[in-house]
Amino acid sequence: MTKTITLACGNGGEENNELISHVFYKAFKNEILEKSEDAAIIHGGELAFSTDSFTVSPLFFAGADIGKLAVCGTCNDLAMMGAKPKYLTCSVIIEEGFELSQLERIVESMRKELEINGAIVVSGDTKVVPRGSVDKIFINTTGIGEVLQKGISSNNITEEDVILVNRDIGCHGATIFAAREGIEMSSSLQSDCTSLFPHVKALLDAKIKITAMRDATRGGVSAVLNEWAKQSNVCIEVEEEKIPISDEVNGICEMLGFEATALANEGTFVLAIKKEDADAACEILKAFNPHAEIIGIVTNRHVKKVILKSAWGTSRFLETPTGELLPRIC
Ligand code: MG
């Protein structure tokens, strides 16, 4: 590891994983933390508990803002464990000189999104720091959810599961990049930032056998698939042409030299569903977004690896993203 923290250490990919395991896991080592789930499962399996900080730049972008993101991010991590988001904390660090009207707009976005989740903010903290000590505003939210379906875990994926995504991928990363670079998109490209609890509730109500779910935030779909392959000691084989990607996102990827599978999302999740329930799950997800798709299978061909198979019959490993990617994406 490098002696100082680099931007790559926060990329949601390889360097980020290395920092977490070398510094934080080493110091905080315990059974719950080492499960590396989206949210910790505590209190005899009945509660899910998660935290996330938001530093996105710009604060306002097509489809969402930092406030909506701050509620979706934490609530989605709870939902990914089959939990209903209930109680959140909200801590803000604000730069001196920040406009009150902007703060009010951000908090109003948070209020709207809390309502969708049926959650409330029950505790918070406000810090104001001198000009230049922070860029405008950073927000942290921590959340507690009630587990509706026990046993959902990224450590339990087997060859009995198939892999799905709920929509076309990469919209958040592409939107932030376009906004930052001042690229005028004459298209409908906007962040996918959404609360995912309604999706999860619909799956649970239909008694779908869910093995694992994970929102594909920093590091994108490729980070999730690689984490799962390692955690569950399986090989995940994905058909490239099945991965839904819009033309707008493909266009941005060409400019960036990125792969859409490495782009961040904020309302896109990957699911491992028992084979017999996969079609039913896909139908339920299509009611939210018509691009929901079954993208792959689980095998033992190369354990701990993800294989991307092209339409022409070739295949290659899909690796965990590395490098700086896009800092301050969330
Ligand atoms: Mg997550």
JSON list of N, CA and C and ligand atoms in Angstrom, two decimals, residues 38 73 77 80 214-215 217, ligand 1:
[
{"chain": "A", "resi": 38, "resn": "ASP", "atom": "N", "xyz": [-24.04, -5.37, 3.08]},
{"chain": "A", "resi": 38, "resn": "ASP", "atom": "CA", "xyz": [-24.40, -3.98, 2.86]},
{"chain": "A", "resi": 38, "resn": "ASP", "atom": "C", "xyz": [-24.76, -3.28, 4.16]},
{"chain": "A", "resi": 73, "resn": "GLY", "atom": "N", "xyz": [-29.07, 6.22, -0.21]},
{"chain": "A", "resi": 73, "resn": "GLY", "atom": "CA", "xyz": [-27.85, 5.42, 0.01]},
{"chain": "A", "resi": 73, "resn": "GLY", "atom": "C", "xyz": [-27.95, 4.54, 1.24]},
{"chain": "A", "resi": 77, "resn": "ASP", "atom": "N", "xyz": [-29.02, 0.34, 1.50]},
{"chain": "A", "resi": 77, "resn": "ASP", "atom": "CA", "xyz": [-28.17, -0.66, 2.13]},
{"chain": "A", "resi": 77, "resn": "ASP", "atom": "C", "xyz": [-28.97, -1.51, 3.13]},
{"chain": "A", "resi": 80, "resn": "MET", "atom": "N", "xyz": [-31.27, -3.87, 1.09]},
{"chain": "A", "resi": 80, "resn": "MET", "atom": "CA", "xyz": [-30.53, -4.98, 0.46]},
{"chain": "A", "resi": 80, "resn": "MET", "atom": "C", "xyz": [-30.39, -6.17, 1.41]},
{"chain": "A", "resi": 214, "resn": "ARG", "atom": "N", "xyz": [-27.45, -6.58, -3.63]},
{"chain": "A", "resi": 214, "resn": "ARG", "atom": "CA", "xyz": [-26.47, -5.54, -3.30]},
{"chain": "A", "resi": 214, "resn": "ARG", "atom": "C", "xyz": [-26.64, -4.39, -4.28]},
{"chain": "A", "resi": 215, "resn": "ASP", "atom": "N", "xyz": [-26.72, -3.17, -3.76]},
{"chain": "A", "resi": 215, "resn": "ASP", "atom": "CA", "xyz": [-26.81, -2.03, -4.66]},
{"chain": "A", "resi": 215, "resn": "ASP", "atom": "C", "xyz": [-25.42, -1.75, -5.24]},
{"chain": "A", "resi": 217, "resn": "THR", "atom": "N", "xyz": [-23.24, 0.54, -6.08]},
{"chain": "A", "resi": 217, "resn": "THR", "atom": "CA", "xyz": [-22.83, 1.95, -5.95]},
{"chain": "A", "resi": 217, "resn": "THR", "atom": "C", "xyz": [-21.39, 2.12, -6.48]},
{"chain": "B", "resi": 1, "resn": "MG", "atom": "MG", "xyz": [-24.42, -0.98, -0.69]}
]
